[in-house]
């Protein structure tokens, strides 16, 4: 049987009351918190999440993040996440997530992260275990056959929007 | 007397206990929350912050964000912020913030935001008041004489770091 690659679907979340700001919608920072939970789910999937940090004394630290905010969400909304592994090397991981409204299906936001593998005692970067790096590299190759999200690799600025 | 432009210095913050994650440092999302508070201080400075939202029914919504994480910070650390207005047009604002450790002075993180002026009743973009847009444009011109931060305008990815 053929195996068709798909994005990882490992996380869902409900918008909490304390995530709402004076504009009456989920605050920018809590989009990132929800995306961080989705990142944790991906890290758990590859055996490098919270349990790994607590058991092995090594963890993944974010060094860079890029978010695009496409649509408001509000208290009680269900959110679902899909995740792509866009890149990996001996120490680093490049993830991309989409957040969608669970009921209505619209894209709410995207997030792109680069994470670095760190020794928690020394607080400095160290290589991933070779088997983890290999498994990540295989996933990068699988996900490379999927369409590249238009929000990936973009930089922030006041360029003129497409079609404007 | 000559007037030498400087970045805006409008905000400080203390790292709260609930912002610490399983890695023993401020979680990625709360960097963004602290930067959002710094953004609110800039918006207040230009008369388009929370009081404006509540009084005028218009507000600034983030549409894009880019963060670089340079250094860990932990519970109780004081953080200071400097802010540049990198761009502005009839409806949009492009901000850049640096977060530094108050006592030790090191750079902890940077954040770049694009914000859109929105009517809160209709939930759609509308032009800023001309006098606000003019004041922002004057600040953009002033800040354009300052060095461009190396983190501004960057995109996320696994490019090889400089010097590696």
Short mmCIF file of C-alpha atoms in Angstrom, two decimals:
data_model
loop_
_atom_site.label_atom_id
_atom_site.label_comp_id
_atom_site.label_asym_id
_atom_site.label_seq_id
_atom_site.Cartn_x
_atom_site.Cartn_y
_atom_site.Cartn_z
CA UNK A 1 0.00 0.00 0.00
CA UNK A 2 1.13 3.53 -0.71
CA UNK A 3 1.65 5.84 2.21
CA UNK A 4 0.52 9.41 1.45
CA UNK A 5 2.22 11.95 3.68
CA UNK A 6 -0.08 14.26 5.65
CA UNK A 7 0.64 17.01 8.17
CA UNK A 8 0.74 15.89 11.80
CA UNK A 9 -2.60 16.31 13.62
CA UNK A 10 -1.68 16.06 17.27
CA UNK A 11 -3.38 18.89 19.12
CA UNK A 12 -6.64 20.65 19.83
CA UNK A 13 -7.39 23.42 22.28
CA UNK A 14 -10.32 25.50 23.59
CA UNK A 15 -9.96 29.30 23.88
CA UNK A 16 -9.92 30.10 27.62
CA UNK A 17 -11.63 33.17 29.16
CA UNK A 18 -8.30 34.55 30.46
CA UNK A 19 -6.96 34.63 26.88
CA UNK A 20 -9.40 37.40 25.81
CA UNK A 21 -8.15 41.00 25.71
CA UNK A 22 -9.73 44.48 25.53
CA UNK A 23 -10.49 43.98 21.84
CA UNK A 24 -12.88 41.14 22.77
CA UNK A 25 -10.87 38.37 21.09
CA UNK A 26 -7.98 36.00 21.83
CA UNK A 27 -4.90 38.11 22.53
CA UNK A 28 -1.89 37.77 20.20
CA UNK A 29 0.24 36.21 22.95
CA UNK A 30 -2.21 33.38 23.61
CA UNK A 31 -2.19 32.38 19.96
CA UNK A 32 1.52 31.79 20.57
CA UNK A 33 0.78 29.91 23.80
CA UNK A 34 -1.68 27.63 21.95
CA UNK A 35 0.92 27.12 19.19
CA UNK A 36 3.49 26.32 21.88
CA UNK A 37 1.16 23.59 23.15
CA UNK A 38 0.97 22.29 19.56
CA UNK A 39 4.78 22.38 19.45
CA UNK A 40 4.90 20.37 22.69
CA UNK A 41 2.61 17.77 21.07
CA UNK A 42 5.02 17.49 18.10
CA UNK A 43 8.03 17.26 20.45
CA UNK A 44 6.24 14.53 22.49
CA UNK A 45 5.56 12.67 19.21
CA UNK A 46 9.30 12.59 18.50
CA UNK A 47 10.22 11.77 22.13
CA UNK A 48 11.80 15.16 22.87
CA UNK A 49 9.01 16.86 24.87
CA UNK A 50 8.34 17.49 28.55
CA UNK A 51 8.98 13.88 29.71
CA UNK A 52 12.30 13.89 27.83
CA UNK A 53 13.27 17.22 29.43
CA UNK A 54 12.46 15.89 32.90
CA UNK A 55 14.03 12.45 32.33
CA UNK A 56 17.05 13.27 30.18
CA UNK A 57 17.89 16.84 31.17
CA UNK A 58 17.78 18.03 27.58
CA UNK A 59 15.07 20.05 25.85
CA UNK A 60 14.14 22.13 22.81
CA UNK A 61 14.31 25.93 23.20
CA UNK A 62 12.65 28.26 20.68
CA UNK A 63 15.13 30.69 19.15
CA UNK A 64 12.82 32.31 16.61
CA UNK A 65 9.07 32.53 15.87
CA UNK A 66 6.91 34.03 13.13
CA UNK A 67 3.13 34.30 13.39
CA UNK A 68 0.47 35.42 10.95
CA UNK A 69 -2.95 36.30 12.34
CA UNK A 70 -5.69 35.58 9.83
CA UNK A 71 -8.95 35.55 11.78
CA UNK A 72 -10.25 36.40 15.25
CA UNK A 73 -11.29 33.64 17.66
CA UNK A 74 -13.08 34.07 20.95
CA UNK A 75 -13.86 32.41 24.30
CA UNK A 76 -14.96 28.79 24.04
CA UNK A 77 -13.93 28.35 20.38
CA UNK A 78 -12.39 24.97 19.59
CA UNK A 79 -9.06 25.14 17.74
CA UNK A 80 -7.37 22.36 15.78
CA UNK A 81 -3.75 22.28 14.68
CA UNK A 82 -1.82 20.71 11.81
CA UNK A 83 1.96 20.67 11.86
CA UNK A 84 4.73 20.30 9.30
CA UNK A 85 8.39 19.60 9.98
CA UNK A 86 9.99 21.95 7.44
CA UNK A 87 13.61 21.29 8.44
CA UNK A 88 15.93 19.54 10.87
CA UNK A 89 19.66 19.26 11.39
CA UNK A 90 21.90 17.84 14.16
CA UNK A 91 20.66 20.37 16.74
CA UNK A 92 17.75 22.28 15.23
CA UNK A 93 14.13 21.84 14.20
CA UNK A 94 11.97 24.05 11.96
CA UNK A 95 8.22 23.62 12.52
CA UNK A 96 5.17 25.15 10.87
CA UNK A 97 1.65 25.01 12.34
CA UNK A 98 -1.78 25.98 11.08
CA UNK A 99 -4.51 26.82 13.61
CA UNK A 100 -8.09 26.36 12.38
CA UNK A 101 -11.48 26.99 13.95
CA UNK A 102 -12.76 23.52 14.82
CA UNK A 103 -16.40 24.08 13.90
CA UNK A 104 -16.19 26.56 10.99
CA UNK A 105 -12.89 25.35 9.55
CA UNK A 106 -11.43 28.78 8.80
CA UNK A 107 -7.70 29.47 9.17
CA UNK A 108 -7.18 31.50 12.37
CA UNK A 109 -3.38 31.82 12.36
CA UNK A 110 -0.08 30.23 11.43
CA UNK A 111 3.15 29.89 13.40
CA UNK A 112 6.66 28.99 12.35
CA UNK A 113 9.30 28.11 14.94
CA UNK A 114 12.99 27.30 14.97
CA UNK A 115 13.97 25.30 18.04
CA UNK A 116 17.42 24.40 19.36
CA UNK A 117 18.34 21.24 21.32
CA UNK A 118 19.83 22.30 24.68
CA UNK A 119 21.44 20.62 27.69
CA UNK A 120 19.40 21.91 30.66
CA UNK A 121 22.29 21.69 33.17
CA UNK A 122 24.80 23.52 30.99
CA UNK A 123 22.18 25.72 29.20
CA UNK A 124 23.98 25.26 25.90
CA UNK A 125 23.19 23.52 22.61
CA UNK A 126 24.08 19.85 22.11
CA UNK A 127 23.37 17.42 19.22
CA UNK A 128 20.15 15.40 19.19
CA UNK A 129 20.44 11.61 19.54
CA UNK A 130 21.25 10.26 16.03
CA UNK A 131 18.05 8.15 15.92
CA UNK A 132 15.93 11.22 16.74
CA UNK A 133 17.71 13.33 14.12
CA UNK A 134 17.15 10.53 11.56
CA UNK A 135 13.46 10.24 12.38
CA UNK A 136 13.06 14.02 12.07
CA UNK A 137 14.95 14.01 8.76
CA UNK A 138 12.63 11.29 7.39
CA UNK A 139 9.62 13.41 8.37
CA UNK A 140 11.16 16.49 6.71
CA UNK A 141 11.53 14.43 3.49
CA UNK A 142 7.90 13.24 3.73
CA UNK A 143 6.54 16.72 4.45
CA UNK A 144 8.65 18.18 1.62
CA UNK A 145 6.25 16.42 -0.80
CA UNK A 146 3.33 18.49 0.57
CA UNK A 147 2.57 22.05 -0.65
CA UNK A 148 4.72 24.74 0.99
CA UNK A 149 2.45 26.99 3.10
CA UNK A 150 2.34 30.52 1.62
CA UNK A 151 3.04 31.99 5.08
CA UNK A 152 6.30 30.02 5.56
CA UNK A 153 9.62 31.84 5.24
CA UNK A 154 8.02 35.27 5.08
CA UNK A 155 9.45 38.33 6.77
CA UNK A 156 7.41 41.01 8.54
CA UNK A 157 6.90 44.42 6.96
CA UNK A 158 4.58 46.87 5.25
CA UNK A 159 4.98 45.44 1.74
CA UNK A 160 1.88 45.92 -0.41
CA UNK A 161 -0.49 42.94 -0.09
CA UNK A 162 -0.91 40.73 -3.15
CA UNK A 163 -3.58 42.00 -5.49
CA UNK A 164 -3.67 45.44 -3.87
CA UNK B 1 19.08 72.91 20.43
CA UNK B 2 19.38 69.84 18.30
CA UNK B 3 16.94 67.01 18.90
CA UNK B 4 18.60 63.60 18.58
CA UNK B 5 16.11 60.87 17.86
CA UNK B 6 16.10 57.93 20.29
CA UNK B 7 13.96 54.80 20.46
CA UNK B 8 10.83 55.10 22.61
CA UNK B 9 11.32 53.91 26.21
CA UNK B 10 7.79 53.47 27.52
CA UNK B 11 7.60 50.14 29.29
CA UNK B 12 9.11 47.89 31.94
CA UNK B 13 7.88 44.59 33.26
CA UNK B 14 8.74 41.95 35.90
CA UNK B 15 8.73 38.25 34.93
CA UNK B 16 5.77 36.67 36.74
CA UNK B 17 5.87 33.17 38.30
CA UNK B 18 3.05 31.91 36.03
CA UNK B 19 5.19 32.76 32.97
CA UNK B 20 7.78 30.04 33.78
CA UNK B 21 7.56 26.73 31.91
CA UNK B 22 8.99 23.21 32.33
CA UNK B 23 12.37 24.42 31.05
CA UNK B 24 12.67 26.68 34.11
CA UNK B 25 12.56 29.97 32.18
CA UNK B 26 10.02 32.43 30.76
CA UNK B 27 7.92 30.58 28.19
CA UNK B 28 8.03 31.76 24.55
CA UNK B 29 4.41 32.92 24.66
CA UNK B 30 4.95 35.23 27.63
CA UNK B 31 7.78 37.01 25.84
CA UNK B 32 5.09 37.86 23.30
CA UNK B 33 2.68 38.90 26.08
CA UNK B 34 5.33 41.23 27.56
CA UNK B 35 6.02 42.62 24.05
CA UNK B 36 2.27 43.11 23.62
CA UNK B 37 2.27 45.22 26.79
CA UNK B 38 5.15 47.24 25.27
CA UNK B 39 3.05 47.61 22.11
CA UNK B 40 0.12 48.86 24.22
CA UNK B 41 2.46 51.48 25.75
CA UNK B 42 3.43 52.67 22.24
CA UNK B 43 -0.22 52.72 21.15
CA UNK B 44 -1.15 54.72 24.29
CA UNK B 45 1.68 57.15 23.46
CA UNK B 46 0.08 57.82 20.06
CA UNK B 47 -3.46 57.92 21.49
CA UNK B 48 -4.60 54.66 19.86
CA UNK B 49 -4.41 52.25 22.84
CA UNK B 50 -6.94 50.77 25.25
CA UNK B 51 -8.64 54.09 26.16
CA UNK B 52 -9.05 54.87 22.44
CA UNK B 53 -10.51 51.40 21.81
CA UNK B 54 -13.01 51.85 24.63
CA UNK B 55 -13.84 55.48 23.82
CA UNK B 56 -13.75 55.50 20.02
CA UNK B 57 -14.62 51.90 19.10
CA UNK B 58 -11.52 51.53 16.96
CA UNK B 59 -8.34 49.64 17.77
CA UNK B 60 -5.10 48.18 16.41
CA UNK B 61 -5.08 44.43 15.66
CA UNK B 62 -1.82 42.53 15.13
CA UNK B 63 -1.72 40.80 11.75
CA UNK B 64 1.86 39.52 11.87
CA UNK B 65 4.62 39.03 14.46
CA UNK B 66 8.26 37.94 14.39
CA UNK B 67 10.25 37.18 17.52
CA UNK B 68 13.89 36.32 18.10
CA UNK B 69 14.84 34.77 21.44
CA UNK B 70 18.37 35.73 22.45
CA UNK B 71 18.66 34.95 26.16
CA UNK B 72 16.71 33.22 28.92
CA UNK B 73 15.03 35.25 31.67
CA UNK B 74 13.43 33.91 34.82
CA UNK B 75 10.99 34.70 37.64
CA UNK B 76 11.42 38.14 39.17
CA UNK B 77 13.74 39.47 36.45
CA UNK B 78 13.11 43.09 35.51
CA UNK B 79 12.71 43.73 31.78
CA UNK B 80 13.01 47.04 29.94
CA UNK B 81 11.81 47.78 26.44
CA UNK B 82 12.84 50.14 23.65
CA UNK B 83 10.61 50.58 20.62
CA UNK B 84 11.05 51.82 17.05
CA UNK B 85 8.30 52.77 14.62
CA UNK B 86 9.70 51.23 11.43
CA UNK B 87 6.75 52.05 9.21
CA UNK B 88 3.24 53.50 9.03
CA UNK B 89 0.62 54.06 6.36
CA UNK B 90 -3.05 55.10 6.36
CA UNK B 91 -4.13 51.94 8.21
CA UNK B 92 -1.02 50.11 9.33
CA UNK B 93 1.83 50.34 11.79
CA UNK B 94 5.15 48.44 11.83
CA UNK B 95 6.81 48.30 15.27
CA UNK B 96 10.07 46.83 16.49
CA UNK B 97 10.90 46.25 20.18
CA UNK B 98 14.01 45.19 22.06
CA UNK B 99 13.63 43.51 25.48
CA UNK B 100 16.63 43.81 27.80
CA UNK B 101 17.39 42.49 31.25
CA UNK B 102 17.01 45.51 33.53
CA UNK B 103 19.92 44.74 35.85
CA UNK B 104 22.43 43.00 33.56
CA UNK B 105 21.56 44.87 30.36
CA UNK B 106 21.71 41.87 28.02
CA UNK B 107 19.36 41.55 25.06
CA UNK B 108 16.69 38.94 25.93
CA UNK B 109 14.55 39.06 22.79
CA UNK B 110 13.23 41.19 19.95
CA UNK B 111 9.73 41.44 18.48
CA UNK B 112 8.46 42.96 15.27
CA UNK B 113 4.74 43.55 14.74
CA UNK B 114 2.50 44.75 11.95
CA UNK B 115 -0.79 46.13 13.26
CA UNK B 116 -3.94 47.11 11.39
CA UNK B 117 -6.42 49.85 12.40
CA UNK B 118 -9.87 48.26 12.79
CA UNK B 119 -13.43 49.41 13.49
CA UNK B 120 -14.50 47.29 16.48
CA UNK B 121 -18.20 47.28 15.57
CA UNK B 122 -17.71 46.27 11.94
CA UNK B 123 -14.49 44.24 12.62
CA UNK B 124 -12.90 45.61 9.46
CA UNK B 125 -9.98 47.90 8.67
CA UNK B 126 -10.50 51.67 8.48
CA UNK B 127 -8.04 54.57 8.02
CA UNK B 128 -6.41 56.19 11.05
CA UNK B 129 -7.27 59.81 11.83
CA UNK B 130 -5.04 61.98 9.56
CA UNK B 131 -3.36 63.69 12.54
CA UNK B 132 -2.45 60.29 14.04
CA UNK B 133 -1.12 59.04 10.71
CA UNK B 134 0.96 62.24 10.38
CA UNK B 135 2.37 61.91 13.88
CA UNK B 136 3.29 58.28 13.20
CA UNK B 137 4.89 59.22 9.88
CA UNK B 138 7.00 61.88 11.60
CA UNK B 139 8.20 59.27 14.11
CA UNK B 140 9.02 56.84 11.28
CA UNK B 141 11.17 59.58 9.68
CA UNK B 142 12.93 60.25 13.00
CA UNK B 143 13.52 56.57 13.73
CA UNK B 144 14.77 56.02 10.18
CA UNK B 145 17.89 57.97 11.18
CA UNK B 146 18.70 55.33 13.83
CA UNK B 147 20.55 52.06 13.01
CA UNK B 148 18.29 49.34 11.57
CA UNK B 149 18.15 46.44 14.07
CA UNK B 150 19.80 43.33 12.58
CA UNK B 151 16.76 41.22 13.57
CA UNK B 152 14.28 43.40 11.63
CA UNK B 153 12.83 42.09 8.38
CA UNK B 154 14.28 38.61 8.83
CA UNK B 155 12.44 35.43 7.92
CA UNK B 156 12.49 32.21 9.95
CA UNK B 157 14.46 29.21 8.76
CA UNK B 158 17.47 26.94 9.17
CA UNK B 159 19.91 29.14 7.27
CA UNK B 160 23.48 28.76 8.52
CA UNK B 161 24.23 31.30 11.26
CA UNK B 162 26.77 34.00 10.44
CA UNK B 163 30.33 32.93 11.13
CA UNK B 164 29.43 29.23 11.40
#
